[in-house]
Short mmCIF file of N, CA and C in Angstrom, two decimals:
data_model
loop_
_atom_site.label_atom_id
_atom_site.label_comp_id
_atom_site.label_asym_id
_atom_site.label_seq_id
_atom_site.Cartn_x
_atom_site.Cartn_y
_atom_site.Cartn_z
N MET A 1 -14.99 -27.54 16.89
CA MET A 1 -15.19 -26.67 17.66
C MET A 1 -14.14 -26.24 18.62
N SER A 2 -13.93 -27.59 19.12
CA SER A 2 -12.58 -27.49 19.62
C SER A 2 -11.36 -27.41 19.32
N ASP A 3 -10.99 -27.36 18.39
CA ASP A 3 -9.71 -26.75 17.12
C ASP A 3 -9.58 -25.02 17.57
N ILE A 4 -11.03 -24.58 17.79
CA ILE A 4 -10.99 -23.26 17.76
C ILE A 4 -10.65 -22.43 18.88
N ARG A 5 -11.61 -23.34 19.79
CA ARG A 5 -10.83 -22.88 21.36
C ARG A 5 -9.68 -23.22 21.83
N ASN A 6 -9.13 -24.26 21.02
CA ASN A 6 -7.67 -24.12 21.67
C ASN A 6 -6.65 -23.39 20.85
N LYS A 7 -6.89 -22.69 19.78
CA LYS A 7 -6.48 -21.97 19.19
C LYS A 7 -6.70 -20.39 19.84
N PHE A 8 -7.53 -20.19 20.34
CA PHE A 8 -8.00 -18.59 21.14
C PHE A 8 -7.51 -19.21 22.03
N ASP A 9 -6.86 -20.18 23.11
CA ASP A 9 -6.75 -20.51 24.55
C ASP A 9 -4.97 -19.79 24.18
N SER A 10 -4.25 -20.61 22.92
CA SER A 10 -3.34 -20.23 22.93
C SER A 10 -3.29 -18.83 22.70
N GLU A 11 -3.55 -18.29 21.66
CA GLU A 11 -3.31 -16.47 21.59
C GLU A 11 -3.56 -16.13 22.62
N LYS A 12 -4.53 -15.99 23.55
CA LYS A 12 -5.04 -15.37 24.73
C LYS A 12 -3.64 -16.00 25.77
N ASP A 13 -3.04 -16.71 25.82
CA ASP A 13 -2.17 -17.07 26.86
C ASP A 13 -0.51 -16.34 26.16
N LYS A 14 -0.37 -16.15 24.90
CA LYS A 14 0.47 -15.59 23.76
C LYS A 14 0.27 -13.90 24.45
N PHE A 15 -0.68 -13.61 23.71
CA PHE A 15 -1.26 -11.97 24.39
C PHE A 15 -0.72 -11.63 25.68
N MET A 16 -1.50 -12.45 26.43
CA MET A 16 -1.36 -11.88 27.98
C MET A 16 0.21 -12.17 28.64
N GLY A 17 0.74 -13.36 28.42
CA GLY A 17 2.79 -13.33 28.46
C GLY A 17 3.37 -12.05 28.30
N ARG A 18 3.01 -11.87 26.81
CA ARG A 18 3.95 -10.81 26.91
C ARG A 18 3.13 -9.55 27.43
N ALA A 19 2.41 -9.23 27.38
CA ALA A 19 1.58 -8.03 28.09
C ALA A 19 2.34 -8.23 29.61
N LYS A 20 2.07 -9.12 30.42
CA LYS A 20 2.85 -9.26 31.99
C LYS A 20 4.47 -8.94 31.65
N GLU A 21 4.67 -9.82 30.47
CA GLU A 21 6.41 -9.68 30.49
C GLU A 21 7.09 -8.38 30.32
N THR A 22 6.15 -7.43 29.44
CA THR A 22 6.07 -6.06 28.94
C THR A 22 6.22 -5.39 30.25
N VAL A 23 5.07 -5.31 31.08
CA VAL A 23 4.85 -4.78 32.41
C VAL A 23 6.19 -4.86 33.32
N GLY A 24 6.26 -6.36 33.15
CA GLY A 24 7.58 -6.74 34.44
C GLY A 24 8.71 -5.65 33.67
N LYS A 25 9.22 -5.61 32.82
CA LYS A 25 10.51 -5.24 32.11
C LYS A 25 9.96 -3.59 32.39
N ALA A 26 8.96 -2.86 32.41
CA ALA A 26 8.66 -1.52 32.38
C ALA A 26 8.51 -1.05 33.61
N THR A 27 8.18 -1.90 34.70
CA THR A 27 8.47 -1.14 36.13
C THR A 27 9.30 -2.45 36.94
N GLY A 28 10.23 -2.99 36.32
CA GLY A 28 11.66 -3.72 36.90
C GLY A 28 11.31 -4.85 37.94
N ASN A 29 10.05 -5.36 37.47
CA ASN A 29 9.51 -6.47 38.45
C ASN A 29 9.60 -7.74 37.23
N GLU A 30 10.87 -8.22 38.44
CA GLU A 30 11.53 -9.42 37.49
C GLU A 30 10.35 -10.70 37.85
N GLU A 31 9.80 -10.92 39.12
CA GLU A 31 8.83 -12.12 38.71
C GLU A 31 8.04 -11.84 38.04
N THR A 32 7.22 -10.72 37.71
CA THR A 32 6.19 -10.44 36.21
C THR A 32 6.51 -10.64 35.49
N GLU A 33 7.41 -9.96 35.15
CA GLU A 33 8.44 -10.69 33.59
C GLU A 33 8.75 -12.15 33.32
N LEU A 34 8.96 -12.60 34.41
CA LEU A 34 9.17 -14.69 34.41
C LEU A 34 7.57 -14.93 34.46
N ASN A 35 6.74 -14.14 34.91
CA ASN A 35 5.61 -14.89 35.08
C ASN A 35 4.92 -14.75 33.66
N GLY A 36 5.04 -13.74 32.75
CA GLY A 36 4.62 -13.46 31.64
C GLY A 36 5.52 -14.30 30.38
N ASN A 37 6.53 -14.52 30.87
CA ASN A 37 7.61 -15.72 29.90
C ASN A 37 6.95 -16.80 29.79
N ILE A 38 6.72 -17.39 31.47
CA ILE A 38 6.02 -18.93 31.50
C ILE A 38 4.85 -18.85 30.65
N GLN A 39 3.81 -17.86 30.61
CA GLN A 39 2.50 -17.70 30.34
C GLN A 39 2.96 -17.62 28.67
N LEU A 40 3.66 -16.92 28.27
CA LEU A 40 4.15 -16.91 26.55
C LEU A 40 4.39 -18.39 26.31
N GLN A 41 5.38 -18.83 26.85
CA GLN A 41 5.69 -20.36 26.27
C GLN A 41 4.43 -21.08 26.79
N LYS A 42 3.58 -21.53 27.76
CA LYS A 42 2.68 -21.89 27.72
C LYS A 42 1.60 -22.15 26.18
N GLY A 43 1.64 -20.20 25.99
CA GLY A 43 0.91 -20.35 24.76
C GLY A 43 1.77 -21.05 23.42
N ASN A 44 2.78 -20.68 23.03
CA ASN A 44 3.31 -21.64 21.95
C ASN A 44 3.23 -22.51 22.44
N ILE A 45 3.21 -23.50 23.72
CA ILE A 45 3.31 -25.23 23.67
C ILE A 45 1.80 -25.80 23.11
N LYS A 46 0.96 -24.63 23.47
CA LYS A 46 -0.53 -25.10 23.24
C LYS A 46 -0.70 -25.19 21.79
N GLU A 47 0.12 -24.00 21.31
CA GLU A 47 -0.44 -23.88 19.48
C GLU A 47 0.28 -25.02 19.21
N LYS A 48 1.59 -25.59 19.35
CA LYS A 48 2.36 -26.42 18.88
C LYS A 48 1.82 -28.37 18.71
N PHE A 49 1.04 -27.97 19.86
CA PHE A 49 0.13 -29.16 20.51
C PHE A 49 -0.84 -29.08 19.78
N GLY A 50 -1.82 -28.26 19.71
CA GLY A 50 -2.54 -28.01 19.16
C GLY A 50 -2.76 -28.50 17.52
N ASN A 51 -1.51 -27.98 16.74
CA ASN A 51 -0.70 -27.96 15.25
C ASN A 51 -0.94 -30.01 15.09
N ILE A 52 -0.13 -30.12 16.15
CA ILE A 52 0.34 -31.59 15.91
C ILE A 52 -1.11 -32.59 15.80
N LYS A 53 -2.12 -32.10 16.88
CA LYS A 53 -3.23 -32.90 16.95
C LYS A 53 -3.85 -33.00 15.53
N GLU A 54 -3.96 -31.54 14.88
CA GLU A 54 -4.29 -31.60 13.67
C GLU A 54 -4.20 -32.25 12.36
N LYS A 55 -2.65 -31.95 12.51
CA LYS A 55 -1.60 -33.13 11.53
C LYS A 55 -2.40 -34.63 11.77
N ILE A 56 -2.20 -35.46 12.96
CA ILE A 56 -2.54 -36.73 13.24
C ILE A 56 -4.15 -36.88 12.91
N SER A 57 -4.88 -35.75 13.38
CA SER A 57 -6.49 -36.25 12.71
C SER A 57 -7.00 -36.26 11.23
N LYS A 58 -5.55 -35.76 11.05
CA LYS A 58 -5.62 -35.44 9.40
C LYS A 58 -5.55 -36.99 8.40
N LYS A 59 -4.39 -37.37 9.41
CA LYS A 59 -3.48 -38.67 8.31
C LYS A 59 -4.60 -39.81 9.00
N ILE A 60 -5.11 -39.84 10.59
CA ILE A 60 -6.23 -40.59 10.83
C ILE A 60 -7.44 -40.75 9.44
N ASN A 61 -8.05 -39.09 9.45
CA ASN A 61 -9.24 -39.44 8.38
C ASN A 61 -8.91 -39.83 7.04
N ASP A 62 -7.48 -39.51 6.56
CA ASP A 62 -7.14 -40.31 5.28
C ASP A 62 -7.08 -41.38 5.10
#
């Protein structure tokens, strides 16, 4: 269950980050653009961490 929640959270962060980044670019607001980029990267990191966790748990279970 936590794997699904982690995947959802990472996808949500990536989606919201892209949206904020786009709004920031469209309005010329560098702070919003930067915050969007940070949230996008946060989502990417969560996704990679989740993948690593999944691989480790598979190795342990084998």
